[in-house]
């Protein structure tokens, strides 16, 4: 998935904004505060890149640095309110710094799957950068006018900050299922960042005349030339990155909204968006870049919904090759959760293509990855159910029964031992069907009786509906993943009908499902 990582590191010329304050008594203290905030921001950014956006405990260290910086920034901002004759520039730079801090905190929080907290941070970032933009005096102009020839003046333009924070906010809101607000945000991003409207990045023009009465060394001028080149490269990067982020908003985010709607026309629209961004990404990025991996996965999902299984699996396999390369190279961007999700998706497509041996192998690989993340989870249960299903279709009833029992055990643990949970009752019905097909009618009878007892005695209607629910509560899907009705056969239904005459089941087709 796409989320903009912490913003570019800050240069050393931020204190220039306060030179307009002259000999104001707060000036030295504020310069020190700004320097401290900037240093903590840069350190947090380096820490984040070192951990690769990884484990929660590592991200907590990053968050701790960012929160300390935000606390210092708030304190400096409060002291600044009592200052005079700064023309509002001081509050402007503080608002800009706060927007960067809130955006970076939101990014780290998002990586920890705290999407609601992340969205609140991004909202605060949008509010602060908008406040900075609304002020009449331009911070960048102040830096330009007061920049020393030997200073690193890199600083992201506020138009870029606003673009980043809006894009990250839209991504977090997608996680919270707020597509309408996301659509509004993306349209604003696209409209306000069209080429003819995009604010040009101001270049730092360094003084060409000597301002001192003593001779500068050659190393001084060499360093200044290097800083000029670095600033020019920085400006170019910001411009290209802004263009890329606009494409992400237009094609990736809006593509996900179309995919979420799920109609046939929506799938075509989503596929068009993903293909368009994929073609741009392959020109801009390395073919093994994580963003390309993300786009391939999303395109594979859309193709699967369209039942274009061969195209879907090719897209997923291309995604898998990138993930396996990341894993073998021990890349810090590698995420085992991504690998498990893609392996499961490939297995699901193979399952629907009725390539059962290959599907079983992929399910088992996915299961290993899922259990390395969490021994007991919904993903583990889903994979176990599908493995049981594949064994069943292959005629291996013993393995199907063993895997189904394992799924029941994991599910029982997750629901806190609530034996009358509908899913557990359904899996008992599946087990009974398997026993009937295997010719173990006595065991099947006990299994069906156990399923019936687990239904609430004071809600007989629920018991009946639970025992005759052929589709498992899911309809309208052609996917094997959801096709619980496939767990029964003609033989199973007839045998179950016979068993129903001698058990407590209330319907002759009670075991079907």
mmCIF file of N, CA, C and O in Angstrom, residues 225-305:
data_model
loop_
_atom_site.group_PDB
_atom_site.id
_atom_site.type_symbol
_atom_site.label_atom_id
_atom_site.label_comp_id
_atom_site.label_asym_id
_atom_site.label_seq_id
_atom_site.Cartn_x
_atom_site.Cartn_y
_atom_site.Cartn_z
ATOM 1 N N UNK A 225 29.551 25.642 -3.369
ATOM 2 C CA UNK A 225 29.156 25.071 -4.660
ATOM 3 C C UNK A 225 28.436 23.749 -4.463
ATOM 4 O O UNK A 225 27.423 23.464 -5.121
ATOM 5 N N UNK A 226 28.938 22.939 -3.528
ATOM 6 C CA UNK A 226 28.287 21.656 -3.248
ATOM 7 C C UNK A 226 26.875 21.856 -2.710
ATOM 8 O O UNK A 226 25.940 21.130 -3.074
ATOM 9 N N UNK A 227 26.696 22.876 -1.850
ATOM 10 C CA UNK A 227 25.372 23.168 -1.310
ATOM 11 C C UNK A 227 24.432 23.652 -2.401
ATOM 12 O O UNK A 227 23.237 23.341 -2.407
ATOM 13 N N UNK A 228 24.965 24.450 -3.347
ATOM 14 C CA UNK A 228 24.145 24.895 -4.480
ATOM 15 C C UNK A 228 23.632 23.692 -5.270
ATOM 16 O O UNK A 228 22.457 23.627 -5.631
ATOM 17 N N UNK A 229 24.534 22.756 -5.560
ATOM 18 C CA UNK A 229 24.150 21.559 -6.313
ATOM 19 C C UNK A 229 23.135 20.727 -5.536
ATOM 20 O O UNK A 229 22.163 20.214 -6.095
ATOM 21 N N UNK A 230 23.362 20.619 -4.216
ATOM 22 C CA UNK A 230 22.451 19.848 -3.381
ATOM 23 C C UNK A 230 21.062 20.480 -3.353
ATOM 24 O O UNK A 230 20.046 19.785 -3.450
ATOM 25 N N UNK A 231 21.012 21.808 -3.245
ATOM 26 C CA UNK A 231 19.720 22.500 -3.217
ATOM 27 C C UNK A 231 18.991 22.367 -4.542
ATOM 28 O O UNK A 231 17.772 22.184 -4.590
ATOM 29 N N UNK A 232 19.747 22.459 -5.657
ATOM 30 C CA UNK A 232 19.126 22.297 -6.967
ATOM 31 C C UNK A 232 18.553 20.893 -7.123
ATOM 32 O O UNK A 232 17.435 20.711 -7.633
ATOM 33 N N UNK A 233 19.311 19.884 -6.665
ATOM 34 C CA UNK A 233 18.822 18.504 -6.733
ATOM 35 C C UNK A 233 17.598 18.319 -5.842
ATOM 36 O O UNK A 233 16.649 17.614 -6.200
ATOM 37 N N UNK A 234 17.627 18.979 -4.691
ATOM 38 C CA UNK A 234 16.497 18.905 -3.768
ATOM 39 C C UNK A 234 15.240 19.500 -4.406
ATOM 40 O O UNK A 234 14.155 18.918 -4.358
ATOM 41 N N UNK A 235 15.399 20.668 -5.049
ATOM 42 C CA UNK A 235 14.268 21.315 -5.714
ATOM 43 C C UNK A 235 13.707 20.423 -6.816
ATOM 44 O O UNK A 235 12.488 20.291 -6.976
ATOM 45 N N UNK A 236 14.602 19.828 -7.591
ATOM 46 C CA UNK A 236 14.168 18.937 -8.677
ATOM 47 C C UNK A 236 13.413 17.734 -8.119
ATOM 48 O O UNK A 236 12.372 17.332 -8.651
ATOM 49 N N UNK A 237 13.932 17.175 -7.017
ATOM 50 C CA UNK A 237 13.282 16.010 -6.400
ATOM 51 C C UNK A 237 11.887 16.362 -5.904
ATOM 52 O O UNK A 237 10.934 15.601 -6.107
ATOM 53 N N UNK A 238 11.757 17.525 -5.261
ATOM 54 C CA UNK A 238 10.452 17.944 -4.749
ATOM 55 C C UNK A 238 9.456 18.097 -5.896
ATOM 56 O O UNK A 238 8.287 17.677 -5.813
ATOM 57 N N UNK A 239 9.903 18.681 -7.014
ATOM 58 C CA UNK A 239 9.009 18.857 -8.159
ATOM 59 C C UNK A 239 8.549 17.529 -8.732
ATOM 60 O O UNK A 239 7.354 17.334 -9.004
ATOM 61 N N UNK A 240 9.484 16.598 -8.915
ATOM 62 C CA UNK A 240 9.132 15.286 -9.453
ATOM 63 C C UNK A 240 8.262 14.502 -8.484
ATOM 64 O O UNK A 240 7.325 13.798 -8.878
ATOM 65 N N UNK A 241 8.573 14.615 -7.183
ATOM 66 C CA UNK A 241 7.781 13.910 -6.180
ATOM 67 C C UNK A 241 6.358 14.439 -6.134
ATOM 68 O O UNK A 241 5.401 13.677 -5.990
ATOM 69 N N UNK A 242 6.186 15.746 -6.286
ATOM 70 C CA UNK A 242 4.835 16.329 -6.304
ATOM 71 C C UNK A 242 4.036 15.786 -7.482
ATOM 72 O O UNK A 242 2.850 15.450 -7.346
ATOM 73 N N UNK A 243 4.684 15.701 -8.630
ATOM 74 C CA UNK A 243 4.016 15.165 -9.816
ATOM 75 C C UNK A 243 3.595 13.711 -9.598
ATOM 76 O O UNK A 243 2.486 13.299 -9.953
ATOM 77 N N UNK A 244 4.486 12.930 -8.976
ATOM 78 C CA UNK A 244 4.182 11.519 -8.706
ATOM 79 C C UNK A 244 3.021 11.379 -7.722
ATOM 80 O O UNK A 244 2.115 10.566 -7.913
ATOM 81 N N UNK A 245 3.025 12.184 -6.665
ATOM 82 C CA UNK A 245 1.973 12.086 -5.655
ATOM 83 C C UNK A 245 0.610 12.454 -6.224
ATOM 84 O O UNK A 245 -0.409 11.887 -5.825
ATOM 85 N N UNK A 246 0.587 13.396 -7.149
ATOM 86 C CA UNK A 246 -0.686 13.723 -7.815
ATOM 87 C C UNK A 246 -1.205 12.526 -8.607
ATOM 88 O O UNK A 246 -2.411 12.253 -8.618
ATOM 89 N N UNK A 247 -0.298 11.805 -9.267
ATOM 90 C CA UNK A 247 -0.700 10.593 -9.988
ATOM 91 C C UNK A 247 -1.187 9.511 -9.036
ATOM 92 O O UNK A 247 -2.111 8.755 -9.357
ATOM 93 N N UNK A 248 -0.572 9.430 -7.858
ATOM 94 C CA UNK A 248 -1.028 8.460 -6.851
ATOM 95 C C UNK A 248 -2.463 8.781 -6.433
ATOM 96 O O UNK A 248 -3.312 7.897 -6.334
ATOM 97 N N UNK A 249 -2.732 10.064 -6.191
ATOM 98 C CA UNK A 249 -4.093 10.460 -5.800
ATOM 99 C C UNK A 249 -5.091 10.169 -6.913
ATOM 100 O O UNK A 249 -6.193 9.670 -6.659
ATOM 101 N N UNK A 250 -4.704 10.468 -8.149
ATOM 102 C CA UNK A 250 -5.633 10.334 -9.269
ATOM 103 C C UNK A 250 -5.887 8.880 -9.656
ATOM 104 O O UNK A 250 -7.013 8.521 -10.017
ATOM 105 N N UNK A 251 -4.865 8.049 -9.563
ATOM 106 C CA UNK A 251 -4.999 6.684 -10.079
ATOM 107 C C UNK A 251 -5.051 5.613 -8.975
ATOM 108 O O UNK A 251 -5.869 4.699 -9.044
ATOM 109 N N UNK A 252 -4.187 5.721 -7.970
ATOM 110 C CA UNK A 252 -4.172 4.675 -6.941
ATOM 111 C C UNK A 252 -5.355 4.818 -5.984
ATOM 112 O O UNK A 252 -6.130 3.873 -5.779
ATOM 113 N N UNK A 253 -5.518 6.006 -5.403
ATOM 114 C CA UNK A 253 -6.578 6.198 -4.419
ATOM 115 C C UNK A 253 -7.956 6.084 -5.076
ATOM 116 O O UNK A 253 -8.838 5.367 -4.585
ATOM 117 N N UNK A 254 -8.156 6.792 -6.192
ATOM 118 C CA UNK A 254 -9.448 6.695 -6.877
ATOM 119 C C UNK A 254 -9.677 5.294 -7.437
ATOM 120 O O UNK A 254 -10.819 4.833 -7.532
ATOM 121 N N UNK A 255 -8.601 4.608 -7.799
ATOM 122 C CA UNK A 255 -8.735 3.218 -8.234
ATOM 123 C C UNK A 255 -9.235 2.328 -7.119
ATOM 124 O O UNK A 255 -10.079 1.441 -7.339
ATOM 125 N N UNK A 256 -8.753 2.557 -5.901
ATOM 126 C CA UNK A 256 -9.225 1.762 -4.764
ATOM 127 C C UNK A 256 -10.690 2.034 -4.470
ATOM 128 O O UNK A 256 -11.434 1.123 -4.086
ATOM 129 N N UNK A 257 -11.119 3.294 -4.641
ATOM 130 C CA UNK A 257 -12.538 3.612 -4.426
ATOM 131 C C UNK A 257 -13.399 2.867 -5.436
ATOM 132 O O UNK A 257 -14.434 2.286 -5.084
ATOM 133 N N UNK A 258 -12.977 2.863 -6.702
ATOM 134 C CA UNK A 258 -13.732 2.132 -7.728
ATOM 135 C C UNK A 258 -13.731 0.635 -7.438
ATOM 136 O O UNK A 258 -14.760 -0.042 -7.566
ATOM 137 N N UNK A 259 -12.589 0.105 -7.000
ATOM 138 C CA UNK A 259 -12.507 -1.328 -6.663
ATOM 139 C C UNK A 259 -13.434 -1.661 -5.507
ATOM 140 O O UNK A 259 -14.070 -2.716 -5.493
ATOM 141 N N UNK A 260 -13.524 -0.765 -4.545
ATOM 142 C CA UNK A 260 -14.364 -1.004 -3.376
ATOM 143 C C UNK A 260 -15.838 -1.076 -3.755
ATOM 144 O O UNK A 260 -16.600 -1.855 -3.161
ATOM 145 N N UNK A 261 -16.262 -0.287 -4.754
ATOM 146 C CA UNK A 261 -17.658 -0.331 -5.177
ATOM 147 C C UNK A 261 -18.018 -1.685 -5.761
ATOM 148 O O UNK A 261 -19.136 -2.164 -5.582
ATOM 149 N N UNK A 262 -17.114 -2.282 -6.522
ATOM 150 C CA UNK A 262 -17.241 -3.691 -6.880
ATOM 151 C C UNK A 262 -18.075 -4.032 -8.091
ATOM 152 O O UNK A 262 -18.169 -5.204 -8.448
ATOM 153 N N UNK A 263 -18.720 -3.066 -8.748
ATOM 154 C CA UNK A 263 -19.488 -3.369 -9.946
ATOM 155 C C UNK A 263 -18.582 -3.685 -11.130
ATOM 156 O O UNK A 263 -17.371 -3.442 -11.090
ATOM 157 N N UNK A 264 -19.165 -4.209 -12.207
ATOM 158 C CA UNK A 264 -18.359 -4.573 -13.372
ATOM 159 C C UNK A 264 -17.696 -3.337 -13.984
ATOM 160 O O UNK A 264 -16.513 -3.368 -14.350
ATOM 161 N N UNK A 265 -18.469 -2.249 -14.129
ATOM 162 C CA UNK A 265 -17.885 -1.012 -14.643
ATOM 163 C C UNK A 265 -16.845 -0.440 -13.688
ATOM 164 O O UNK A 265 -15.830 0.128 -14.108
ATOM 165 N N UNK A 266 -17.101 -0.588 -12.394
ATOM 166 C CA UNK A 266 -16.149 -0.103 -11.392
ATOM 167 C C UNK A 266 -14.836 -0.877 -11.474
ATOM 168 O O UNK A 266 -13.755 -0.296 -11.327
ATOM 169 N N UNK A 267 -14.916 -2.170 -11.698
ATOM 170 C CA UNK A 267 -13.698 -2.980 -11.829
ATOM 171 C C UNK A 267 -12.889 -2.548 -13.046
ATOM 172 O O UNK A 267 -11.653 -2.471 -12.989
ATOM 173 N N UNK A 268 -13.572 -2.261 -14.136
ATOM 174 C CA UNK A 268 -12.854 -1.789 -15.324
ATOM 175 C C UNK A 268 -12.177 -0.443 -15.054
ATOM 176 O O UNK A 268 -11.046 -0.199 -15.482
ATOM 177 N N UNK A 269 -12.898 0.428 -14.337
ATOM 178 C CA UNK A 269 -12.315 1.730 -13.992
ATOM 179 C C UNK A 269 -11.094 1.553 -13.094
ATOM 180 O O UNK A 269 -10.055 2.195 -13.301
ATOM 181 N N UNK A 270 -11.213 0.691 -12.088
ATOM 182 C CA UNK A 270 -10.092 0.457 -11.174
ATOM 183 C C UNK A 270 -8.895 -0.113 -11.926
ATOM 184 O O UNK A 270 -7.747 0.308 -11.704
ATOM 185 N N UNK A 271 -9.161 -1.059 -12.802
ATOM 186 C CA UNK A 271 -8.076 -1.678 -13.574
ATOM 187 C C UNK A 271 -7.380 -0.645 -14.456
ATOM 188 O O UNK A 271 -6.149 -0.640 -14.576
ATOM 189 N N UNK A 272 -8.172 0.264 -15.055
ATOM 190 C CA UNK A 272 -7.583 1.331 -15.868
ATOM 191 C C UNK A 272 -6.668 2.208 -15.019
ATOM 192 O O UNK A 272 -5.545 2.553 -15.433
ATOM 193 N N UNK A 273 -7.128 2.591 -13.829
ATOM 194 C CA UNK A 273 -6.310 3.430 -12.950
ATOM 195 C C UNK A 273 -5.010 2.721 -12.567
ATOM 196 O O UNK A 273 -3.924 3.318 -12.634
ATOM 197 N N UNK A 274 -5.098 1.459 -12.167
ATOM 198 C CA UNK A 274 -3.907 0.728 -11.734
ATOM 199 C C UNK A 274 -2.922 0.549 -12.888
ATOM 200 O O UNK A 274 -1.704 0.702 -12.707
ATOM 201 N N UNK A 275 -3.433 0.220 -14.075
ATOM 202 C CA UNK A 275 -2.547 0.053 -15.233
ATOM 203 C C UNK A 275 -1.857 1.359 -15.591
ATOM 204 O O UNK A 275 -0.675 1.370 -15.963
ATOM 205 N N UNK A 276 -2.610 2.471 -15.497
ATOM 206 C CA UNK A 276 -2.031 3.765 -15.820
ATOM 207 C C UNK A 276 -0.896 4.110 -14.860
ATOM 208 O O UNK A 276 0.198 4.514 -15.282
ATOM 209 N N UNK A 277 -1.129 3.948 -13.559
ATOM 210 C CA UNK A 277 -0.089 4.270 -12.585
ATOM 211 C C UNK A 277 1.074 3.287 -12.689
ATOM 212 O O UNK A 277 2.231 3.655 -12.489
ATOM 213 N N UNK A 278 0.784 2.037 -13.004
ATOM 214 C CA UNK A 278 1.834 1.030 -13.154
ATOM 215 C C UNK A 278 2.770 1.389 -14.304
ATOM 216 O O UNK A 278 3.992 1.236 -14.186
ATOM 217 N N UNK A 279 2.197 1.882 -15.401
ATOM 218 C CA UNK A 279 3.040 2.276 -16.532
ATOM 219 C C UNK A 279 3.923 3.465 -16.163
ATOM 220 O O UNK A 279 5.092 3.537 -16.573
ATOM 221 N N UNK A 280 3.402 4.410 -15.369
ATOM 222 C CA UNK A 280 4.206 5.540 -14.914
ATOM 223 C C UNK A 280 5.285 5.093 -13.929
ATOM 224 O O UNK A 280 6.424 5.573 -13.979
ATOM 225 N N UNK A 281 4.914 4.183 -13.032
ATOM 226 C CA UNK A 281 5.857 3.725 -12.008
ATOM 227 C C UNK A 281 7.030 2.967 -12.621
ATOM 228 O O UNK A 281 8.169 3.076 -12.155
ATOM 229 N N UNK A 282 6.775 2.214 -13.678
ATOM 230 C CA UNK A 282 7.852 1.437 -14.294
ATOM 231 C C UNK A 282 8.872 2.328 -15.000
ATOM 232 O O UNK A 282 10.018 1.925 -15.197
ATOM 233 N N UNK A 283 8.446 3.528 -15.380
ATOM 234 C CA UNK A 283 9.390 4.492 -15.957
ATOM 235 C C UNK A 283 10.154 5.207 -14.852
ATOM 236 O O UNK A 283 11.370 5.404 -14.941
ATOM 237 N N UNK A 284 9.453 5.562 -13.799
ATOM 238 C CA UNK A 284 10.042 6.366 -12.718
ATOM 239 C C UNK A 284 10.861 5.531 -11.738
ATOM 240 O O UNK A 284 11.870 5.988 -11.211
ATOM 241 N N UNK A 285 10.426 4.293 -11.484
ATOM 242 C CA UNK A 285 10.998 3.497 -10.396
ATOM 243 C C UNK A 285 11.643 2.220 -10.920
ATOM 244 O O UNK A 285 11.426 1.817 -12.067
ATOM 245 N N UNK A 286 12.418 1.598 -10.058
ATOM 246 C CA UNK A 286 12.972 0.280 -10.356
ATOM 247 C C UNK A 286 11.841 -0.747 -10.446
ATOM 248 O O UNK A 286 10.838 -0.637 -9.735
ATOM 249 N N UNK A 287 12.013 -1.760 -11.290
ATOM 250 C CA UNK A 287 10.946 -2.738 -11.499
ATOM 251 C C UNK A 287 10.671 -3.582 -10.256
ATOM 252 O O UNK A 287 9.651 -4.280 -10.214
ATOM 253 N N UNK A 288 11.569 -3.530 -9.288
ATOM 254 C CA UNK A 288 11.357 -4.267 -8.039
ATOM 255 C C UNK A 288 10.966 -3.342 -6.892
ATOM 256 O O UNK A 288 11.050 -3.713 -5.730
ATOM 257 N N UNK A 289 10.535 -2.158 -7.226
ATOM 258 C CA UNK A 289 10.175 -1.183 -6.192
ATOM 259 C C UNK A 289 8.901 -1.629 -5.474
ATOM 260 O O UNK A 289 7.998 -2.206 -6.081
ATOM 261 N N UNK A 290 8.803 -1.370 -4.155
ATOM 262 C CA UNK A 290 7.597 -1.768 -3.400
ATOM 263 C C UNK A 290 6.301 -1.195 -3.959
ATOM 264 O O UNK A 290 5.252 -1.828 -3.866
ATOM 265 N N UNK A 291 6.338 0.022 -4.532
ATOM 266 C CA UNK A 291 5.110 0.593 -5.079
ATOM 267 C C UNK A 291 4.587 -0.234 -6.253
ATOM 268 O O UNK A 291 3.377 -0.424 -6.410
ATOM 269 N N UNK A 292 5.508 -0.717 -7.089
ATOM 270 C CA UNK A 292 5.100 -1.569 -8.214
ATOM 271 C C UNK A 292 4.509 -2.862 -7.688
ATOM 272 O O UNK A 292 3.514 -3.384 -8.209
ATOM 273 N N UNK A 293 5.099 -3.385 -6.621
ATOM 274 C CA UNK A 293 4.571 -4.598 -5.979
ATOM 275 C C UNK A 293 3.137 -4.370 -5.513
ATOM 276 O O UNK A 293 2.249 -5.214 -5.732
ATOM 277 N N UNK A 294 2.889 -3.234 -4.903
ATOM 278 C CA UNK A 294 1.544 -2.901 -4.422
ATOM 279 C C UNK A 294 0.547 -2.815 -5.568
ATOM 280 O O UNK A 294 -0.570 -3.352 -5.488
ATOM 281 N N UNK A 295 0.928 -2.166 -6.645
ATOM 282 C CA UNK A 295 0.028 -2.000 -7.789
ATOM 283 C C UNK A 295 -0.277 -3.338 -8.453
ATOM 284 O O UNK A 295 -1.412 -3.591 -8.872
ATOM 285 N N UNK A 296 0.716 -4.215 -8.542
ATOM 286 C CA UNK A 296 0.492 -5.542 -9.114
ATOM 287 C C UNK A 296 -0.496 -6.342 -8.274
ATOM 288 O O UNK A 296 -1.351 -7.062 -8.807
ATOM 289 N N UNK A 297 -0.381 -6.208 -6.961
ATOM 290 C CA UNK A 297 -1.308 -6.926 -6.083
ATOM 291 C C UNK A 297 -2.733 -6.416 -6.253
ATOM 292 O O UNK A 297 -3.686 -7.193 -6.355
ATOM 293 N N UNK A 298 -2.882 -5.102 -6.300
ATOM 294 C CA UNK A 298 -4.225 -4.539 -6.454
ATOM 295 C C UNK A 298 -4.831 -4.912 -7.814
ATOM 296 O O UNK A 298 -6.007 -5.219 -7.921
ATOM 297 N N UNK A 299 -4.016 -4.879 -8.861
ATOM 298 C CA UNK A 299 -4.522 -5.262 -10.174
ATOM 299 C C UNK A 299 -4.923 -6.738 -10.196
ATOM 300 O O UNK A 299 -5.950 -7.101 -10.778
ATOM 301 N N UNK A 300 -4.133 -7.578 -9.538
ATOM 302 C CA UNK A 300 -4.486 -8.990 -9.457
ATOM 303 C C UNK A 300 -5.818 -9.204 -8.764
ATOM 304 O O UNK A 300 -6.616 -10.063 -9.165
ATOM 305 N N UNK A 301 -6.085 -8.411 -7.718
ATOM 306 C CA UNK A 301 -7.348 -8.540 -6.991
ATOM 307 C C UNK A 301 -8.534 -8.156 -7.875
ATOM 308 O O UNK A 301 -9.580 -8.820 -7.853
ATOM 309 N N UNK A 302 -8.375 -7.085 -8.665
ATOM 310 C CA UNK A 302 -9.458 -6.660 -9.555
ATOM 311 C C UNK A 302 -9.713 -7.711 -10.629
ATOM 312 O O UNK A 302 -10.868 -8.053 -10.932
ATOM 313 N N UNK A 303 -8.650 -8.241 -11.203
ATOM 314 C CA UNK A 303 -8.798 -9.273 -12.233
ATOM 315 C C UNK A 303 -9.456 -10.527 -11.674
ATOM 316 O O UNK A 303 -10.217 -11.212 -12.368
ATOM 317 N N UNK A 304 -9.190 -10.830 -10.410
ATOM 318 C CA UNK A 304 -9.827 -11.990 -9.779
ATOM 319 C C UNK A 304 -11.331 -11.777 -9.659
ATOM 320 O O UNK A 304 -12.124 -12.684 -9.922
ATOM 321 N N UNK A 305 -11.728 -10.572 -9.264
ATOM 322 C CA UNK A 305 -13.152 -10.266 -9.157
ATOM 323 C C UNK A 305 -13.820 -10.378 -10.525
ATOM 324 O O UNK A 305 -14.964 -10.837 -10.646
#
